[in-house]
mmCIF file of C-alpha atoms and ligand atoms in Angstrom:
data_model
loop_
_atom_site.group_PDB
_atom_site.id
_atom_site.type_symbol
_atom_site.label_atom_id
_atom_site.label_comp_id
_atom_site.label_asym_id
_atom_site.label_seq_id
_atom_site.Cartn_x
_atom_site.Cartn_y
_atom_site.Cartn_z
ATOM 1 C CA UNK E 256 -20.234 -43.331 19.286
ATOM 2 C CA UNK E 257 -17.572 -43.683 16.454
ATOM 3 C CA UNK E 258 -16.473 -40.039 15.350
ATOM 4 C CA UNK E 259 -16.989 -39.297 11.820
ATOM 5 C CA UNK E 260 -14.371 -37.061 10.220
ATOM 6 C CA UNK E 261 -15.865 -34.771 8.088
ATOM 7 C CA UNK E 262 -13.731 -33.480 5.157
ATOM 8 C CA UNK E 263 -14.022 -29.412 5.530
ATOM 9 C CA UNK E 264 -15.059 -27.609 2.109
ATOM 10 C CA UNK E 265 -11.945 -26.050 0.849
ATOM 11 C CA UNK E 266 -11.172 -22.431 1.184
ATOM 12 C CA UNK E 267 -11.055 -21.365 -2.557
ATOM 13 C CA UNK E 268 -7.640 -20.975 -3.837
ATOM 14 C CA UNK E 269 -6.711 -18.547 -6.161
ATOM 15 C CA UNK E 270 -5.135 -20.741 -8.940
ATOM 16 C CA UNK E 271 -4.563 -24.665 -8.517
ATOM 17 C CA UNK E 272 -2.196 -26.951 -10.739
ATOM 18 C CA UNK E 273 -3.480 -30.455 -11.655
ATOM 19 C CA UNK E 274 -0.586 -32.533 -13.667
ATOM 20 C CA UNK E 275 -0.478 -29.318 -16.051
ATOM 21 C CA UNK E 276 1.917 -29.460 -19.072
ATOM 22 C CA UNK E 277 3.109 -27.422 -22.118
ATOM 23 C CA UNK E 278 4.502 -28.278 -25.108
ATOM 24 C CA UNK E 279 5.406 -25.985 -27.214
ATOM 25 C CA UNK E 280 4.808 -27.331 -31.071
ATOM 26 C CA UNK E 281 4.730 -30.941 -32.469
ATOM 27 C CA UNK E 282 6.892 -33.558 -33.846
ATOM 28 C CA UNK E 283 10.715 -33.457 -33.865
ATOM 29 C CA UNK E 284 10.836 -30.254 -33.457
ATOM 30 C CA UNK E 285 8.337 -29.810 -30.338
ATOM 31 C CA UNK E 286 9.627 -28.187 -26.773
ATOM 32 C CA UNK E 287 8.254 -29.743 -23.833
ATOM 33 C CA UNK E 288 8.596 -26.548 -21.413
ATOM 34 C CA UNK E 289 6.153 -27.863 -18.515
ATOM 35 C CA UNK E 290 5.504 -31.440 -17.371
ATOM 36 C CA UNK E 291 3.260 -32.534 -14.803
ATOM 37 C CA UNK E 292 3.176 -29.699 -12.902
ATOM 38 C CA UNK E 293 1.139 -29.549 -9.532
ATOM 39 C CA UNK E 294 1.346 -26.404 -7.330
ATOM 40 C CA UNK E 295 -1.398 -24.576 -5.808
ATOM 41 C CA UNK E 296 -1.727 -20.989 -3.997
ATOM 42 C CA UNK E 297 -3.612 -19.985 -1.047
ATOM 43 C CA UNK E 298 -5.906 -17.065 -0.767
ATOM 44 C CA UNK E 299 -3.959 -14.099 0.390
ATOM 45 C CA UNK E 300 -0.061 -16.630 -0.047
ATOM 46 C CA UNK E 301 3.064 -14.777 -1.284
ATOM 47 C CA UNK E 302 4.694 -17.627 -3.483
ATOM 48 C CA UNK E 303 7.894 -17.135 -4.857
ATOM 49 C CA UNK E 304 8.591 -19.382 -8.058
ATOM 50 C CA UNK E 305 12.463 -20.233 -8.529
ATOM 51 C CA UNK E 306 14.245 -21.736 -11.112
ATOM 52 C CA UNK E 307 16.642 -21.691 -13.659
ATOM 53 C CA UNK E 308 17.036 -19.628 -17.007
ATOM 54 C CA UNK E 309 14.390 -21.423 -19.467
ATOM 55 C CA UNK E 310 12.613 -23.551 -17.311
ATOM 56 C CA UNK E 311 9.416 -22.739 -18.176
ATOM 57 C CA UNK E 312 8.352 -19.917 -15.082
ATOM 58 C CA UNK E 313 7.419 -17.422 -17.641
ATOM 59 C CA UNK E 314 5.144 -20.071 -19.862
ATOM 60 C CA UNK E 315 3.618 -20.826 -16.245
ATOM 61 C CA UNK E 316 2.746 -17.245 -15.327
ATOM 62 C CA UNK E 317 0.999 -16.965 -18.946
ATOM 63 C CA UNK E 318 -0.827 -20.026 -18.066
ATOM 64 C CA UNK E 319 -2.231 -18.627 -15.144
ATOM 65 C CA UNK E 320 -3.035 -15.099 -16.548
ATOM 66 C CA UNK E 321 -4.487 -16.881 -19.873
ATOM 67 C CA UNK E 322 -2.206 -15.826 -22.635
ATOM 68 C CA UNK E 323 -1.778 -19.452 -23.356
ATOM 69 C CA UNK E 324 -3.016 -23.002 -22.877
ATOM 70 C CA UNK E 325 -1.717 -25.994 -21.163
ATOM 71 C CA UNK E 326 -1.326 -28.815 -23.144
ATOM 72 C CA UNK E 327 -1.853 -31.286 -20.575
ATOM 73 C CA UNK E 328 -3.477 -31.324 -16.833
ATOM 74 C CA UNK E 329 -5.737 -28.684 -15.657
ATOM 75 C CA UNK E 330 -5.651 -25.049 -14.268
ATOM 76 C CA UNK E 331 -8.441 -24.778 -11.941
ATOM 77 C CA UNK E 332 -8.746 -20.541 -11.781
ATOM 78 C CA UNK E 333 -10.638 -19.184 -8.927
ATOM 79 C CA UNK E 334 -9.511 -15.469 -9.509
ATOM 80 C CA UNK E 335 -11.431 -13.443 -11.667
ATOM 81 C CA UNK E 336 -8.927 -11.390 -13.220
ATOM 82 C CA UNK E 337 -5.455 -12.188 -12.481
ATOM 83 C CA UNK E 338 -3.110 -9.067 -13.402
ATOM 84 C CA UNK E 339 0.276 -9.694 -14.935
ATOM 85 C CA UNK E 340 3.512 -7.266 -13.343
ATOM 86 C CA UNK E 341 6.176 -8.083 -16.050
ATOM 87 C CA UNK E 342 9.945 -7.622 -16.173
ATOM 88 C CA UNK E 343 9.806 -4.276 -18.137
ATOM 89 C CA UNK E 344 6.771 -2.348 -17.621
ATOM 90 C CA UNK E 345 5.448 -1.915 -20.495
ATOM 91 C CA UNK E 346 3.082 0.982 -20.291
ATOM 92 C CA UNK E 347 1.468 3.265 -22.402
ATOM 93 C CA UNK E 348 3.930 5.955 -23.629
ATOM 94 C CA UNK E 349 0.723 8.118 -24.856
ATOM 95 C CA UNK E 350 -0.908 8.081 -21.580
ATOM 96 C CA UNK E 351 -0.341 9.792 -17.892
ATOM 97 C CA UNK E 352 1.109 7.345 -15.126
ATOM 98 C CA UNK E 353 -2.731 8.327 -13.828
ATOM 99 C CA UNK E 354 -3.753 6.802 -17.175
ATOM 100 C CA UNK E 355 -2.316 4.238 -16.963
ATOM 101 C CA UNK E 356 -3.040 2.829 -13.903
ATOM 102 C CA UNK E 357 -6.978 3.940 -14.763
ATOM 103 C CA UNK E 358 -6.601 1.668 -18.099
ATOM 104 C CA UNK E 359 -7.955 -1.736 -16.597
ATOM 105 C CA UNK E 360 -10.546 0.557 -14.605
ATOM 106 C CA UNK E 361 -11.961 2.040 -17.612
ATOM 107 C CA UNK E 362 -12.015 -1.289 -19.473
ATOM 108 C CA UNK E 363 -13.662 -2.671 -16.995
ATOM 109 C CA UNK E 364 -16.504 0.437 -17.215
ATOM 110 C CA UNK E 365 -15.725 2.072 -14.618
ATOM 111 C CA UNK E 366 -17.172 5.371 -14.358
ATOM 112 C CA UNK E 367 -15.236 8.311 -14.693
ATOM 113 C CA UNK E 368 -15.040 9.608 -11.237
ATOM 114 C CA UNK E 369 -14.399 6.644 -9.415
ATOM 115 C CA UNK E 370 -11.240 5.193 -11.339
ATOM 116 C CA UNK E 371 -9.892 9.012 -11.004
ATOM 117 C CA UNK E 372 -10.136 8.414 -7.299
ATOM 118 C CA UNK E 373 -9.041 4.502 -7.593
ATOM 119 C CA UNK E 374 -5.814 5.567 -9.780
ATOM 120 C CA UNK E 375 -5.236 8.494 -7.214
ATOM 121 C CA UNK E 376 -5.599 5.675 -4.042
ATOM 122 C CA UNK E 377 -3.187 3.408 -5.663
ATOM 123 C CA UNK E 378 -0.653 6.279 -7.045
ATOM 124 C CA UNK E 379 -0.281 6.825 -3.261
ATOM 125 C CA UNK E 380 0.133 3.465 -2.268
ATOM 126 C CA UNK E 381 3.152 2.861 -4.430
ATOM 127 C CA UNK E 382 4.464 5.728 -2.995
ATOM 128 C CA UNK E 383 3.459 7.710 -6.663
ATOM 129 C CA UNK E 384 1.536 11.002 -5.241
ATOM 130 C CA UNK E 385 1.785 13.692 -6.907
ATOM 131 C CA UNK E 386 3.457 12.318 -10.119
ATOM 132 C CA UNK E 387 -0.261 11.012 -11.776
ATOM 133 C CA UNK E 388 0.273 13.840 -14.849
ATOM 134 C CA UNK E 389 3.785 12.423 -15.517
ATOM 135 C CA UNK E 390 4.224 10.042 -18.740
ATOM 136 C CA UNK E 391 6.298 7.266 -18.427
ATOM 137 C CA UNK E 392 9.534 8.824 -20.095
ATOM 138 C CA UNK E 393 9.488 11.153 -17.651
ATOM 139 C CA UNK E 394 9.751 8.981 -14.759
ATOM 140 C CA UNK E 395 12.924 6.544 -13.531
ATOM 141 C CA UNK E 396 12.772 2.643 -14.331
ATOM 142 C CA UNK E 397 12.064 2.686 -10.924
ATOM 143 C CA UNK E 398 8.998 4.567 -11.012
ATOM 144 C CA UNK E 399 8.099 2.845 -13.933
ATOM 145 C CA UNK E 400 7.809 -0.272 -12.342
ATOM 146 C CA UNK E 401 5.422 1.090 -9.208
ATOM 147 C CA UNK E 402 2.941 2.676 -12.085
ATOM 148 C CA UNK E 403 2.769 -0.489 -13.896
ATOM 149 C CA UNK E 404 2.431 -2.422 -10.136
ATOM 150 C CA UNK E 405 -0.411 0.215 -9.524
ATOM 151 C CA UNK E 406 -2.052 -0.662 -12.558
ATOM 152 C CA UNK E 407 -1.772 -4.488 -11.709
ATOM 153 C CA UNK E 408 -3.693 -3.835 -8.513
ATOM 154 C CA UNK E 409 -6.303 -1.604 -10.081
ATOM 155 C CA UNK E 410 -7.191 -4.751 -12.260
ATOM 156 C CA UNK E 411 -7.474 -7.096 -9.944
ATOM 157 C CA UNK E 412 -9.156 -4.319 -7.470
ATOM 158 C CA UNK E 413 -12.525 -3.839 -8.883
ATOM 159 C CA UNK E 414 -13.697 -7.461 -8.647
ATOM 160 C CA UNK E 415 -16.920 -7.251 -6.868
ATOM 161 C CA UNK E 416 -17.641 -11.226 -7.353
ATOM 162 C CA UNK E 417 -15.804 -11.786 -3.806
ATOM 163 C CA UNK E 418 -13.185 -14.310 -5.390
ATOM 164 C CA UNK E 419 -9.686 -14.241 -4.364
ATOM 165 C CA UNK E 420 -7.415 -11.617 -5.544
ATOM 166 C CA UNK E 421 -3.964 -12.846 -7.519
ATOM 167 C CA UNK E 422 -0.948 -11.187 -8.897
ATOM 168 C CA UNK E 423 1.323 -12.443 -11.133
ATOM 169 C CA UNK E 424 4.536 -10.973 -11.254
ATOM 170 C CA UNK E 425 7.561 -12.027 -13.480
ATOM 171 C CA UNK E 426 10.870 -11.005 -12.168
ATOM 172 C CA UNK E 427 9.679 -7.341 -12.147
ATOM 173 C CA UNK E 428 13.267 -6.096 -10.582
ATOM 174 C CA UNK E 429 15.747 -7.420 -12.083
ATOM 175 C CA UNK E 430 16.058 -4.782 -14.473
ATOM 176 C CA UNK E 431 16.603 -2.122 -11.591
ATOM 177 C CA UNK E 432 19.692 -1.603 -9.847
ATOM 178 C CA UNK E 433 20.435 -3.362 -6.547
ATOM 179 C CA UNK E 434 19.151 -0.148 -4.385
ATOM 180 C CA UNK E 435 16.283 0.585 -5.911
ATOM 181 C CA UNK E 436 15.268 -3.290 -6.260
ATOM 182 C CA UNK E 437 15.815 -3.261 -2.367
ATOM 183 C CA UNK E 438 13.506 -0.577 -1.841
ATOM 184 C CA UNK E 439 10.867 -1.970 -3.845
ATOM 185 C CA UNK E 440 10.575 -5.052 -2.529
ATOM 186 C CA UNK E 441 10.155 -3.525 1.184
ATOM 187 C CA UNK E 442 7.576 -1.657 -0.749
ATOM 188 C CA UNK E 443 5.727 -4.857 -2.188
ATOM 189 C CA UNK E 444 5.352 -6.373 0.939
ATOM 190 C CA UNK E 445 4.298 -3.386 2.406
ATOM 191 C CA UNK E 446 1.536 -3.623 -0.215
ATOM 192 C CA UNK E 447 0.819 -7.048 -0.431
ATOM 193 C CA UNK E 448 -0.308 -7.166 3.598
ATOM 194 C CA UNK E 449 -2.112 -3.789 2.868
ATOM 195 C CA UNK E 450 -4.183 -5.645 0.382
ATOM 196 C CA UNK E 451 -4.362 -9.298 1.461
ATOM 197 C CA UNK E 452 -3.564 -9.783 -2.738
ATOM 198 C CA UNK E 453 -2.263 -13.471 -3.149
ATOM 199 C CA UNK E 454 0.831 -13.228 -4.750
ATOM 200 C CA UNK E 455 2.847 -15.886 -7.958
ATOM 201 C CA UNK E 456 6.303 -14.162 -8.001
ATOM 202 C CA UNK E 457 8.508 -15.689 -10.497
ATOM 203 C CA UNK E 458 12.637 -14.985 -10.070
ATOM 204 C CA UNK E 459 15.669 -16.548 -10.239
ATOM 205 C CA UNK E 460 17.552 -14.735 -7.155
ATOM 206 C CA UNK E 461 16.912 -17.514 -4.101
ATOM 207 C CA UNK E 462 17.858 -13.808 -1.361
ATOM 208 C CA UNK E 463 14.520 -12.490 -3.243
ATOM 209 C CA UNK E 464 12.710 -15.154 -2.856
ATOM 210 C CA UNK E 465 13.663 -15.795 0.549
ATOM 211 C CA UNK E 466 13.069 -12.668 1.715
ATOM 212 C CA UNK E 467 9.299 -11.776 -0.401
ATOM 213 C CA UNK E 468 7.607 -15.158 -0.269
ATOM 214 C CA UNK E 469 6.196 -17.361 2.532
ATOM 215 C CA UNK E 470 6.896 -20.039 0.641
ATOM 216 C CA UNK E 471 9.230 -21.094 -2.067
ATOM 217 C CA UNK E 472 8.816 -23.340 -4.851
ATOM 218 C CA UNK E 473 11.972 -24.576 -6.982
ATOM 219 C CA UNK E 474 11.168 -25.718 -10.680
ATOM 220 C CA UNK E 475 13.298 -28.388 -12.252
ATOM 221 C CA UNK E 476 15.309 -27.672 -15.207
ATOM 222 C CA UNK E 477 13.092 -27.914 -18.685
ATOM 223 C CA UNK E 478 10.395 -30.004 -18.842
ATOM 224 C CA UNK E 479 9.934 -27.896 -15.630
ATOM 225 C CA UNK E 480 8.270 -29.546 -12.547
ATOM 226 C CA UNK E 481 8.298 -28.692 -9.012
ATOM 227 C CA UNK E 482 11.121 -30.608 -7.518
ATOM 228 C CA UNK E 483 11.414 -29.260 -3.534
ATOM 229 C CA UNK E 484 9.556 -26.437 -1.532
ATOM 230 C CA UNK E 485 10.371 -24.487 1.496
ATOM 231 C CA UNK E 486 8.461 -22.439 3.969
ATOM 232 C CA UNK E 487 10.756 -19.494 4.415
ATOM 233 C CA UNK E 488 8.526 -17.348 6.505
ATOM 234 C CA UNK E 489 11.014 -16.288 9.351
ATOM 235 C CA UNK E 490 13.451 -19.018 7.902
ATOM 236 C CA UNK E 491 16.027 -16.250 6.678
ATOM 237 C CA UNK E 492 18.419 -19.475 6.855
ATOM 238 C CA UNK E 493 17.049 -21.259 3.932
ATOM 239 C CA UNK E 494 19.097 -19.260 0.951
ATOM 240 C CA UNK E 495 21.994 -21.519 1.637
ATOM 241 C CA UNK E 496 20.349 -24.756 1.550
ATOM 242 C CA UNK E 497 18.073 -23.668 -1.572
ATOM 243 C CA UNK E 498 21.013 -22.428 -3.435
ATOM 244 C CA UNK E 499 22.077 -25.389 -2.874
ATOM 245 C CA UNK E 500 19.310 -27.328 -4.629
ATOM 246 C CA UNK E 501 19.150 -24.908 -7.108
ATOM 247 C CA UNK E 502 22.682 -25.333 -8.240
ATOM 248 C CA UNK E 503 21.999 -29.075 -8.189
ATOM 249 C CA UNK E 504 19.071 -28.651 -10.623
ATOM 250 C CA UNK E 505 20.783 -26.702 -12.957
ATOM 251 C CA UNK E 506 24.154 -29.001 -12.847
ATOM 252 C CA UNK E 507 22.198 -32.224 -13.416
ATOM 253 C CA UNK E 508 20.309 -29.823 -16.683
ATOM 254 C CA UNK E 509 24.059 -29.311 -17.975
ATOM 255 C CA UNK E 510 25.321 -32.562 -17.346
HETATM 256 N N1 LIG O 606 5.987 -19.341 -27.721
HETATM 257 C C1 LIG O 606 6.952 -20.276 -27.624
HETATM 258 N N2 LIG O 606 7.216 -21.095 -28.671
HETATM 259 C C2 LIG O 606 8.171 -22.045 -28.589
HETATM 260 N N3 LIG O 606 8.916 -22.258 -27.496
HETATM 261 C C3 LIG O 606 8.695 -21.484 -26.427
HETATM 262 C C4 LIG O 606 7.714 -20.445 -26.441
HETATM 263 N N4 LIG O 606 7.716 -19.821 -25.220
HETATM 264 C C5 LIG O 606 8.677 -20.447 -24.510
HETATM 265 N N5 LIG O 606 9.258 -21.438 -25.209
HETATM 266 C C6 LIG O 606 10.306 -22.348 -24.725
HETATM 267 O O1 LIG O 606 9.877 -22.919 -23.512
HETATM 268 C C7 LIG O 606 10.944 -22.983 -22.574
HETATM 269 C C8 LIG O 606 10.577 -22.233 -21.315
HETATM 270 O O2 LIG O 606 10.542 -20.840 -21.586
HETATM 271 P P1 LIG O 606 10.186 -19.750 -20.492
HETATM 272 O O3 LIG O 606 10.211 -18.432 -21.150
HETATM 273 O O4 LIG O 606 8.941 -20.161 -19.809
HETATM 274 O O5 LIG O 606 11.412 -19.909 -19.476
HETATM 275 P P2 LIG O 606 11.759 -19.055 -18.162
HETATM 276 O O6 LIG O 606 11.908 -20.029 -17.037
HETATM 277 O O7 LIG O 606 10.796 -17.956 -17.999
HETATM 278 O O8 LIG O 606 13.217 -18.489 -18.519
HETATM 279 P P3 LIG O 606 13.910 -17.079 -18.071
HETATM 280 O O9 LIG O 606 14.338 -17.268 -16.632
HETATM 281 O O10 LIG O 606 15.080 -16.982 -18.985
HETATM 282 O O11 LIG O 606 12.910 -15.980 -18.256
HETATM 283 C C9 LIG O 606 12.172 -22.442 -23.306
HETATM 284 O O12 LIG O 606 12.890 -23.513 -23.838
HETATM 285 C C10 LIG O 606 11.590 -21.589 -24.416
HETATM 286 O O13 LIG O 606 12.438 -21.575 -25.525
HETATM 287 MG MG1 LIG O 607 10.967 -15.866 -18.036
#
């Protein structure tokens, strides 16, 4: 009897990359920020996406969270509502760190009591209880950052449609100082196997990387593509080699 292999279905993935490109503009003038990009992200993967000062990370994020439209190639999307974790935080002055967080909640409908106890949840998971009545300029960039990570994961929280959860987060530390960056990236992991949330985590420091993702992915220089990738889960030994490539791909942009 002659085996047949059968080709398994495939476990939906969050977000997945066909040949996608992005040009921003036309004619002489036109940037070509992403070419023939192919990456994809596994339900429940921590991703870290490396590369060089204007590469195109950020326009790849917005892809993903729909601010903007490839120009070439195809984003499959498999994640109902991806939630966006940007460099500053960018919350609502007006509004209570509880408020805030309750925002996507109550956008989404949900009723009163529930995203009260929802925001409250999350507050605590970010290590925020208590500190729901403050408004943002009463609370450290720090803290800033947590309430606007809270409100990420109250968006993508709610989905009842049983597709995979994704965050997209776009070097949200590198405005803090070196301690407090520490902390909070013990505290994102912390979170991120507390909620199974795949994770897109753009930055340009290969230690962060190294240390947050399972994997890392290393854009070329603009057009950006993805030239190399590592598995760095317990591979603490990788920095070297990917700063290494790194430095390459932004020496051959220069040259
Ligand atoms: N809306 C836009 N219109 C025109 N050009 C744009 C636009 N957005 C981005 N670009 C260009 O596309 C390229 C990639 O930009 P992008 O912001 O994605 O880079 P990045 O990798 O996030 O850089 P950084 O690490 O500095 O944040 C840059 O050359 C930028 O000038
Ligand atoms: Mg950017």
């Amino acid at each position: 009897m002659t085996a047949t292999i059968e080709t398994l279905p495939d476990v939906l993935s969050p977000v997945r990359f066909h040949q996608v490109g992005k040009t921003f503009g036309t004619g002489r003038k036109s940037v070509v920020a992403l070419d023939g990009v192919d990456l994809e992200v596994e339900p429940g993967e921590f991703v870290c996406l490396l590369g060089a000062s204007g590469c195109g990370k950020t326009t790849l994020l917005n892809l993903v969270a729909g601010l903007d439209q490839p120009t070439a190639g195809r984003i499959e999307l498999n994640s109902s509502r991806p939630a966006v974790v940007f460099q500053e935080p960018a919350l609502m002055p007006w509004l209570t760190a509880a408020g805030n967080v309750e925002l996507p909640l109550r956008m989404a409908g949900v009723p009163k009591s529930q995203r009260r106890a929802k925001a409250a949840e999350l507050l605590e998971l970010v290590r925020l209880a208590g500190l729901g009545d403050k408004r943002p300029h009463e609370l450290s960039g720090g803290m800033r950052q947590r309430v606007a990570l809270a409100r990420a994961l109250a968006s993508t929280a709610d989905s009842t449609d049983g597709k995979p959860a994704l965050l997209l987060m776009d070097e949200p530390f590198s405005a803090l100082d070196a301690i407090t960056r520490d902390v909070l990236q013990g505290e994102l992991l912390r979170i991120w196997r507390a909620t199974g949330t795949a994770i897109l985590f753009v930055t340009h420091d290969v230690r962060e990387a190294v240390r947050l993702g399972q994997r890392v992915v290393l854009l070329s220089s603009r057009p950006g593509r993805v030239v190399q990738e590592w598995d760095v889960e317990d591979a603490p030994g990788a920095v070297d080699e990917i700063n290494t490539a790194l430095r390459k791909v932004i020496s051959s942009h220069a040259a």
